PDB file of C-alpha atoms in Angstrom:
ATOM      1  CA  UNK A   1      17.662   4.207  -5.195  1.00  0.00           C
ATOM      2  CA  UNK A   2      14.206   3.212  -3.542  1.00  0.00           C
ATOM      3  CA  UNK A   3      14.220   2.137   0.140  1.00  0.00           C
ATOM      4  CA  UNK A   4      13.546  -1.285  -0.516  1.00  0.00           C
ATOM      5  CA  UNK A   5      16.221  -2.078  -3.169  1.00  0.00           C
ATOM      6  CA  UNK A   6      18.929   0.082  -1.395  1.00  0.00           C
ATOM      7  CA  UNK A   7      18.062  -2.747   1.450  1.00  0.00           C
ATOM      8  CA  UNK A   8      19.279  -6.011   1.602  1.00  0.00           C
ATOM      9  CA  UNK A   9      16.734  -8.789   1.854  1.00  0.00           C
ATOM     10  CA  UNK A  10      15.863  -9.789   5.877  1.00  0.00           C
ATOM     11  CA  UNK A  11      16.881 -13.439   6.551  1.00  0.00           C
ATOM     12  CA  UNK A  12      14.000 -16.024   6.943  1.00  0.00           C
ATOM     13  CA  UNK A  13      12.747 -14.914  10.695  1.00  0.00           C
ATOM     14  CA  UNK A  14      13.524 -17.106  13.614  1.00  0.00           C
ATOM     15  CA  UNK A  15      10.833 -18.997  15.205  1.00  0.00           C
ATOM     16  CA  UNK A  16       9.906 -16.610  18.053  1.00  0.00           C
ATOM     17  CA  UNK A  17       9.627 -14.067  15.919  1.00  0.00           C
ATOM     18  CA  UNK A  18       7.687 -15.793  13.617  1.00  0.00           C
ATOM     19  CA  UNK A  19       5.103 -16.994  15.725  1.00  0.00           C
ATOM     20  CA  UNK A  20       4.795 -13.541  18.056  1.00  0.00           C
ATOM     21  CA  UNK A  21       3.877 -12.046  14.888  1.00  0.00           C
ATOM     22  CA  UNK A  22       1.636 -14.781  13.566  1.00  0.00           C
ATOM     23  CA  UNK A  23       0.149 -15.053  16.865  1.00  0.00           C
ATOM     24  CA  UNK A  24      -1.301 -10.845  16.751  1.00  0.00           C
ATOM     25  CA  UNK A  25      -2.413 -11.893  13.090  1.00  0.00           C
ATOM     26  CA  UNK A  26      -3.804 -15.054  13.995  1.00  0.00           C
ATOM     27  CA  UNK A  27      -7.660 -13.427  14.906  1.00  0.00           C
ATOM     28  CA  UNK A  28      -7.482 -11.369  11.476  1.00  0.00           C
ATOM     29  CA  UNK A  29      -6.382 -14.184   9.284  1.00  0.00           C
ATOM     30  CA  UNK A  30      -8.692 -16.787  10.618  1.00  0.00           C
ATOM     31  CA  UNK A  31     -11.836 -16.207   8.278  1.00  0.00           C
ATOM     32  CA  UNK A  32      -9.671 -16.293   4.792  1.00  0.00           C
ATOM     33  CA  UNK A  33      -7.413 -19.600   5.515  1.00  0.00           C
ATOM     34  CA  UNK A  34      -8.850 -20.796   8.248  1.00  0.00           C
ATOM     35  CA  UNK A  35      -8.502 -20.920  12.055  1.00  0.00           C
ATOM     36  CA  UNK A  36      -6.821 -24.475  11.434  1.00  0.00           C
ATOM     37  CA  UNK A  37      -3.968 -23.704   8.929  1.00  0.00           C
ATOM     38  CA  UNK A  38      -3.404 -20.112  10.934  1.00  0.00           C
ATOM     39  CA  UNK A  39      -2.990 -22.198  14.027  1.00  0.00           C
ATOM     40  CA  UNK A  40      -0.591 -24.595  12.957  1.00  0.00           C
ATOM     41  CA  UNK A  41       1.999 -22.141  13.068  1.00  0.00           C
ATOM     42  CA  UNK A  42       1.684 -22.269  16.490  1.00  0.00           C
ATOM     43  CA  UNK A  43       2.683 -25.884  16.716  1.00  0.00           C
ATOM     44  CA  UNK A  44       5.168 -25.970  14.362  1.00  0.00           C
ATOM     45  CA  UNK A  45       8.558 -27.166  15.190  1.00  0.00           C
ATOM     46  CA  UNK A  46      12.330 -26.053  14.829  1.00  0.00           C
ATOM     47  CA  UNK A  47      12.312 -28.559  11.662  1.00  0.00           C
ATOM     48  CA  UNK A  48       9.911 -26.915  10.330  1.00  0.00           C
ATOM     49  CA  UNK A  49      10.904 -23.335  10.120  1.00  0.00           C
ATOM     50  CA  UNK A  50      10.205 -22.629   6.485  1.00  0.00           C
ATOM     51  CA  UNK A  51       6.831 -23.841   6.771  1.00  0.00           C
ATOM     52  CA  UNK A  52       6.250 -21.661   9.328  1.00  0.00           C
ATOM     53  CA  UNK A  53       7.124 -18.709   7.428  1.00  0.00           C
ATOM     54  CA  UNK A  54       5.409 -19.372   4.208  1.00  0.00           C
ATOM     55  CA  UNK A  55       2.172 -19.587   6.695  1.00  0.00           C
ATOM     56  CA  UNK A  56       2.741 -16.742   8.191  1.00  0.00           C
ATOM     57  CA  UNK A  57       3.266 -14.813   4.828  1.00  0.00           C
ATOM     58  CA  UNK A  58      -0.388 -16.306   3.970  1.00  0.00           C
ATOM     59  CA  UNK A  59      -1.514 -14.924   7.353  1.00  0.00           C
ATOM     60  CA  UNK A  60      -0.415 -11.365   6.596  1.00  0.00           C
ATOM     61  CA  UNK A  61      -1.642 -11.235   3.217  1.00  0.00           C
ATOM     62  CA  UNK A  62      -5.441 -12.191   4.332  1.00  0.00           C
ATOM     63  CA  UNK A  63      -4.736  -9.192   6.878  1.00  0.00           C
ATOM     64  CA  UNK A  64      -3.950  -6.937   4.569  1.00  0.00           C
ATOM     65  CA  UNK A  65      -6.545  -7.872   2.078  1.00  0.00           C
ATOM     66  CA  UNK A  66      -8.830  -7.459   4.930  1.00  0.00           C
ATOM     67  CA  UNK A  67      -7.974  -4.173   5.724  1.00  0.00           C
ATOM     68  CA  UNK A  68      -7.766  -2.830   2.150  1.00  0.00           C
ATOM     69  CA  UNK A  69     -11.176  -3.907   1.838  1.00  0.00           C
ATOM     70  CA  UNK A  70     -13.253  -3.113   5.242  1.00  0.00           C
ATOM     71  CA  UNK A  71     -10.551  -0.921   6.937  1.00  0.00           C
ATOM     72  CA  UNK A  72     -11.440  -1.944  10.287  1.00  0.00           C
ATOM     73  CA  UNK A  73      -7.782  -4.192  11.008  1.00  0.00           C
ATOM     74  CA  UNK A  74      -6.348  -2.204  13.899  1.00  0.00           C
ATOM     75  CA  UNK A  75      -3.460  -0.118  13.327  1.00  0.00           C
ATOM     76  CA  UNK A  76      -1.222  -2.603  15.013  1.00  0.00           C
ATOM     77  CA  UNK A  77      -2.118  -5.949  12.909  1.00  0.00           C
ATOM     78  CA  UNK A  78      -1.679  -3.913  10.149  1.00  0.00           C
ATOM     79  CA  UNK A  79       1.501  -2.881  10.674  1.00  0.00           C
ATOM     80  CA  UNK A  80       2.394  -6.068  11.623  1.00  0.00           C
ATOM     81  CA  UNK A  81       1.620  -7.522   8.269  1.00  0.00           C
ATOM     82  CA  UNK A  82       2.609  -4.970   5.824  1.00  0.00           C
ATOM     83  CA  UNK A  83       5.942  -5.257   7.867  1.00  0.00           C
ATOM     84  CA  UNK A  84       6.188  -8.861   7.390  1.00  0.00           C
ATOM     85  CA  UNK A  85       5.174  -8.609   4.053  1.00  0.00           C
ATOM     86  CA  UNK A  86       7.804  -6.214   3.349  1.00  0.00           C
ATOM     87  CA  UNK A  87      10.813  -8.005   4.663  1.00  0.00           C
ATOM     88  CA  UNK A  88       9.544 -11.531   3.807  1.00  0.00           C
ATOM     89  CA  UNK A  89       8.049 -11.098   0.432  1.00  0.00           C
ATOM     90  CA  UNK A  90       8.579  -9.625  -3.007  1.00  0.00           C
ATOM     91  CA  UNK A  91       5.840  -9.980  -5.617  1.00  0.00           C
ATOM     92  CA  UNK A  92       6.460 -10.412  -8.815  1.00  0.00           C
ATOM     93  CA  UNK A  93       4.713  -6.934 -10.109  1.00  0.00           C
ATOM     94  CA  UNK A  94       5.008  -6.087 -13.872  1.00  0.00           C
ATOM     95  CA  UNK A  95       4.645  -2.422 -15.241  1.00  0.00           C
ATOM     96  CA  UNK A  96       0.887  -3.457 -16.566  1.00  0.00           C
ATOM     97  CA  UNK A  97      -0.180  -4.355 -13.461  1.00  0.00           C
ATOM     98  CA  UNK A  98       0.353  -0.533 -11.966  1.00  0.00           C
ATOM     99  CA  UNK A  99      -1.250   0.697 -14.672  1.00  0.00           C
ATOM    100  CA  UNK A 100      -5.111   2.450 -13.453  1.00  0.00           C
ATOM    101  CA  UNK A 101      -6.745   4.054 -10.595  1.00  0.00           C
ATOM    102  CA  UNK A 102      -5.913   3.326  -7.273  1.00  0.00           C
ATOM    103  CA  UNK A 103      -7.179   4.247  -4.395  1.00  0.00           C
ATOM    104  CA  UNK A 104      -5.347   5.231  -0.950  1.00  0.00           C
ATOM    105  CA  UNK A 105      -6.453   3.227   1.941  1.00  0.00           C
ATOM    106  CA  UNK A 106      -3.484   3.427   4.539  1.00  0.00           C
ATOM    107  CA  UNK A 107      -0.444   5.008   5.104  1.00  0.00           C
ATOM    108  CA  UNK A 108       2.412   4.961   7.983  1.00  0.00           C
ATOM    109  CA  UNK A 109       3.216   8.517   7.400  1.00  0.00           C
ATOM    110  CA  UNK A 110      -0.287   9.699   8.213  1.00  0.00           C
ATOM    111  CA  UNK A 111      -1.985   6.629  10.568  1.00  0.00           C
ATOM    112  CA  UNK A 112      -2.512   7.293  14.067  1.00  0.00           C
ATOM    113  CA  UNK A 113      -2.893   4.411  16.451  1.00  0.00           C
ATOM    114  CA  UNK A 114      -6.343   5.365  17.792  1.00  0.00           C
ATOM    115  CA  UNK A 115      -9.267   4.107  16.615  1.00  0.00           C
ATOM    116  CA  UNK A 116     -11.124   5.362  13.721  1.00  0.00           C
ATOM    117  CA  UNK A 117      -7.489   7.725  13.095  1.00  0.00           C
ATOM    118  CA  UNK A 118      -5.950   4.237  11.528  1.00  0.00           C
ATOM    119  CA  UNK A 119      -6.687   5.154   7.871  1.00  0.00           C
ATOM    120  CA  UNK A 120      -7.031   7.639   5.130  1.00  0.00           C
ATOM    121  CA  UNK A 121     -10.696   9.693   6.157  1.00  0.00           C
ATOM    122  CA  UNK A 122     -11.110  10.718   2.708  1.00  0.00           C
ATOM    123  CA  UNK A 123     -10.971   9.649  -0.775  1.00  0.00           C
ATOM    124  CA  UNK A 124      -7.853  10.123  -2.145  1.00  0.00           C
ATOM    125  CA  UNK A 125      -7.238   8.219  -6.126  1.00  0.00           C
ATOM    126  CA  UNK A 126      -3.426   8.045  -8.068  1.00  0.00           C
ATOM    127  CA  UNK A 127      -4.321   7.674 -11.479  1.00  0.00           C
ATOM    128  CA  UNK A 128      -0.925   6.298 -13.269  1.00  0.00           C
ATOM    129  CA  UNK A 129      -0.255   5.313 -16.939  1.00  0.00           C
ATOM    130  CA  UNK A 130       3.653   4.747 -17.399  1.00  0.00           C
ATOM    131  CA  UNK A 131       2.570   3.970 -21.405  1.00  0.00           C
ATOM    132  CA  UNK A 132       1.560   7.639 -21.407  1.00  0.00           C
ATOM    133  CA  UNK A 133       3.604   8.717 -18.602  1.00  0.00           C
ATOM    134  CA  UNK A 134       0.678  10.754 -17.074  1.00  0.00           C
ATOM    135  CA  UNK A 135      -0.291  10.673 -13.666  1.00  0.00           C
ATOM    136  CA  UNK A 136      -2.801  12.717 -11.804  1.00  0.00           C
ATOM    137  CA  UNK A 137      -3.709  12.163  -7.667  1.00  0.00           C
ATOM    138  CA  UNK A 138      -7.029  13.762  -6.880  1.00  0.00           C
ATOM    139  CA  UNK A 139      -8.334  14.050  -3.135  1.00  0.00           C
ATOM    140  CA  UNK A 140     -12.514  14.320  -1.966  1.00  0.00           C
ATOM    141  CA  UNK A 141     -11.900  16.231   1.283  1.00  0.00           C
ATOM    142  CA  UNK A 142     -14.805  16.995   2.892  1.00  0.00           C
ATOM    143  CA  UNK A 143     -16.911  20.846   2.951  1.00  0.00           C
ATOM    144  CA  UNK A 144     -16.388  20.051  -1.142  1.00  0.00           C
ATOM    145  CA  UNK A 145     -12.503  20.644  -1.365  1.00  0.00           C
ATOM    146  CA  UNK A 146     -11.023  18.741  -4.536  1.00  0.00           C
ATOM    147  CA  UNK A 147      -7.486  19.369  -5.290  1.00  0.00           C
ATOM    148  CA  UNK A 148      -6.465  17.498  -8.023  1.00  0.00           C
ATOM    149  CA  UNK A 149      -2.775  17.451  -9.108  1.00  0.00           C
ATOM    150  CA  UNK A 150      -1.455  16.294 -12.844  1.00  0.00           C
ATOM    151  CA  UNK A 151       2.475  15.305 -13.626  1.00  0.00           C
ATOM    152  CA  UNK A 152       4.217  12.689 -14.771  1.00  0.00           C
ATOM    153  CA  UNK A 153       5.358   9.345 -14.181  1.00  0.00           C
ATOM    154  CA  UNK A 154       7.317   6.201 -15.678  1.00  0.00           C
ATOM    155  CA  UNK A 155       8.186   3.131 -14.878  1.00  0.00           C
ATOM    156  CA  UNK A 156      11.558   1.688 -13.792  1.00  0.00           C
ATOM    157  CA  UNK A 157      13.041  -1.719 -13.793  1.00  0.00           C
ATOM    158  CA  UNK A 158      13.325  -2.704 -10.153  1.00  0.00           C
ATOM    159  CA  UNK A 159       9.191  -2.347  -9.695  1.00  0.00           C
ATOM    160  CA  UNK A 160       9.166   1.312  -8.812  1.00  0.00           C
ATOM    161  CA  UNK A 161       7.091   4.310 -10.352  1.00  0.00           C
ATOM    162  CA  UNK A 162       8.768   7.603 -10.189  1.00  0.00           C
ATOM    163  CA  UNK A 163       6.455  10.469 -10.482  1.00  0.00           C
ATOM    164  CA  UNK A 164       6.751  14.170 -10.648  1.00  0.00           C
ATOM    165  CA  UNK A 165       3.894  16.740 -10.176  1.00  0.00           C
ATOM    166  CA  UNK A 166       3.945  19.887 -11.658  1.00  0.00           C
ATOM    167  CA  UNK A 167       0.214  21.219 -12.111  1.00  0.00           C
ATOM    168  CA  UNK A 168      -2.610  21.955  -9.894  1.00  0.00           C
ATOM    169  CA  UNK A 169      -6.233  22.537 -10.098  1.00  0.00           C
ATOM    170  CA  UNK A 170      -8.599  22.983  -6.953  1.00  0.00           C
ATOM    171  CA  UNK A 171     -12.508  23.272  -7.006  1.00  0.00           C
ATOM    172  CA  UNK A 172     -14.198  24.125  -3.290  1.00  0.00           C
ATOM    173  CA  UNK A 173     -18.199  23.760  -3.388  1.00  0.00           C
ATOM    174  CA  UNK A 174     -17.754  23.033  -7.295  1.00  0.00           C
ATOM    175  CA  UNK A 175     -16.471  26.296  -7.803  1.00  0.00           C
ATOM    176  CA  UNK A 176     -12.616  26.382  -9.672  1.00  0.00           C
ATOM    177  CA  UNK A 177     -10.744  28.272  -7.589  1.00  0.00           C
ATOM    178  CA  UNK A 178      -6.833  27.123  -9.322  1.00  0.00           C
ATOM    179  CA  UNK A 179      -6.922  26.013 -12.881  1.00  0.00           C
ATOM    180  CA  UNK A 180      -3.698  24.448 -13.798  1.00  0.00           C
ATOM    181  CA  UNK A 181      -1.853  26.165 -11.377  1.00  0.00           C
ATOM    182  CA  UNK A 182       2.311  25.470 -12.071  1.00  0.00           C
ATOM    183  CA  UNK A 183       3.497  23.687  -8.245  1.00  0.00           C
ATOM    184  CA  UNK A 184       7.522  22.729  -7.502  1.00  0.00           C
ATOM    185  CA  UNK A 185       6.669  19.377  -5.595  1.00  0.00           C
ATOM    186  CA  UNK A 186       9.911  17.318  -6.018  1.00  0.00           C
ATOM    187  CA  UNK A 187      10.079  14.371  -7.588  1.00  0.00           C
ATOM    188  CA  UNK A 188       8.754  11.149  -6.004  1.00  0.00           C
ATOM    189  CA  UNK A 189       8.748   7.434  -6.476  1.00  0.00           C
ATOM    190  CA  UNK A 190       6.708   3.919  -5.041  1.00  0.00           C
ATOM    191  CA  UNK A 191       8.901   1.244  -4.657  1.00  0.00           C
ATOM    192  CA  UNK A 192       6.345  -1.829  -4.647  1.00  0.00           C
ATOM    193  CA  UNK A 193       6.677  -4.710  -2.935  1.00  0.00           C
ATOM    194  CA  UNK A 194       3.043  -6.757  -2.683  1.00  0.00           C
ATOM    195  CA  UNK A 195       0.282  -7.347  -4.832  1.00  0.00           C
ATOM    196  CA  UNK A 196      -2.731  -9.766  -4.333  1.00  0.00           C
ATOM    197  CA  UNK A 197      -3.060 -12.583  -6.406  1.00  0.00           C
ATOM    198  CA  UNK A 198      -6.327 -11.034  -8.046  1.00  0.00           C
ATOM    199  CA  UNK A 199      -4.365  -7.603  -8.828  1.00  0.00           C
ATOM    200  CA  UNK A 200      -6.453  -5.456  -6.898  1.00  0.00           C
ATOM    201  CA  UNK A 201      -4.439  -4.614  -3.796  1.00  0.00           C
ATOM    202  CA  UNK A 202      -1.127  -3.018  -3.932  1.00  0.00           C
ATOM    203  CA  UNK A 203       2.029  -2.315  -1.210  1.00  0.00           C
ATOM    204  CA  UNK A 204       4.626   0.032  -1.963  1.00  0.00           C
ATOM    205  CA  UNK A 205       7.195   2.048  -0.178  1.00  0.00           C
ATOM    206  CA  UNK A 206       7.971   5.717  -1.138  1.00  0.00           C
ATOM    207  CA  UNK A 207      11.718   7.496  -1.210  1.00  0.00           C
ATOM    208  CA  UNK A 208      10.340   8.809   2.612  1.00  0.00           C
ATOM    209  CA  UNK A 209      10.251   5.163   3.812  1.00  0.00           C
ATOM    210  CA  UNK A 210       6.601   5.352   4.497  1.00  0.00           C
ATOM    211  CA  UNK A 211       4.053   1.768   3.431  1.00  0.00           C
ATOM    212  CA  UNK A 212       1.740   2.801   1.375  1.00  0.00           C
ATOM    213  CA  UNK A 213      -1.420   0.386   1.172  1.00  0.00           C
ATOM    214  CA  UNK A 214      -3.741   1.046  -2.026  1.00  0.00           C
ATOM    215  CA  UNK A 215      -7.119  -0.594  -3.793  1.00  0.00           C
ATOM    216  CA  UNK A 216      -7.883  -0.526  -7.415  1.00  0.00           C
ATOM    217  CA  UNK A 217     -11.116   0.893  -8.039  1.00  0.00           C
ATOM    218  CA  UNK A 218     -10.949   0.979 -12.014  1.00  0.00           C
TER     219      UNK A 218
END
């Protein structure tokens, strides 16, 4: 069972939560909704708690759009929102929508709070089709080392991908140095919990517990 469904859903957060958090998101947010509609958060009252919420939901959403895109949200907004996201929101994500390239972007099992350490440094795509159940994950390291690893994958009913890698190939300066190589990774999954309204970002949560933060590129 993936971390998120094993989990029961957090309560609506209470208004000092709510608005600490919307507050360190406020500065991000501003440019997509507005410095206005982020604001009134702020000045919202105990009446008006679910309001609150459902602007503060908008607020992390433009963050993490923002990051997938530029990657220059600091480490700490970005956890912020993904973590709001996650305990606040559950899109409604079909198994077409998963279906293409996606690209890596940011991770909490490898970002370091530092600057320029927040996010992935190198180009790293998950190419998943559940129709065919075929999934490969190829990485651009730099000094021309491409490892590119081929499996499996399907998809299950409560929004996660389970995927299982089995073969390896790995060119260095164009040259093939493993050609379908047999590996023993164990089996994996992506729970997923956000996607943007235009299908091209995508939040999921692997059976380690670590928010993954991807980009469509095809």
């Amino acid at each position: 069972m993936s971390c998120l469904t094993s989990a029961a859903r957090a309560p609506l957060a209470k208004k000092s939560s709510t608005l600490s958090l919307s507050t360190s998101l406020h500065s991000r947010a501003h440019r997509f909704l507005g410095g206005r509609q982020c604001a009134s958060v702020l000045r919202a009252t105990d009446d008006d708690q679910h309001s609150q919420a459902g602007i503060a939901l908008q607020c992390a959403e433009a963050v993490v759009r923002n990051a997938a895109t530029t990657q220059k949200v600091s480490y700490k907004d970005i956890v912020s929102a993904l973590n709001l996201l996650r305990s606040e929101n559950r899109s409604s994500i079909s198994e077409h929508d998963v279906q293409g390239k996606w690209k890596f972007v940011f991770s909490t099992m490898s970002a370091i709070n530092f600057p320029g350490l927040e996010y992935i440094p190198f180009k790293e795509v998950w190419d998943c089709n559940t129709y065919t159940q075929a999934s490969t994950l190829q990485s651009n390291i730099p000094l021309g080392i491409v490892p590119k690893f081929t499996g499996s994958c399907s998809w299950q009913a409560d929004q996660t991908v389970d995927f299982h890698f089995t073969k390896m190939d790995l060119r260095i300066f164009s040259k093939n140095v493993l050609d379908r190589k047999e590996v023993n990774f164990p089996p994996s999954q992506y729970s997923f919990f956000y996607m943007s309204s235009d299908k091209s970002v995508i939040v999921g949560c692997n059976n380690k517990g670590a928010v993954t933060l991807m980009v469509r590129t095809e």
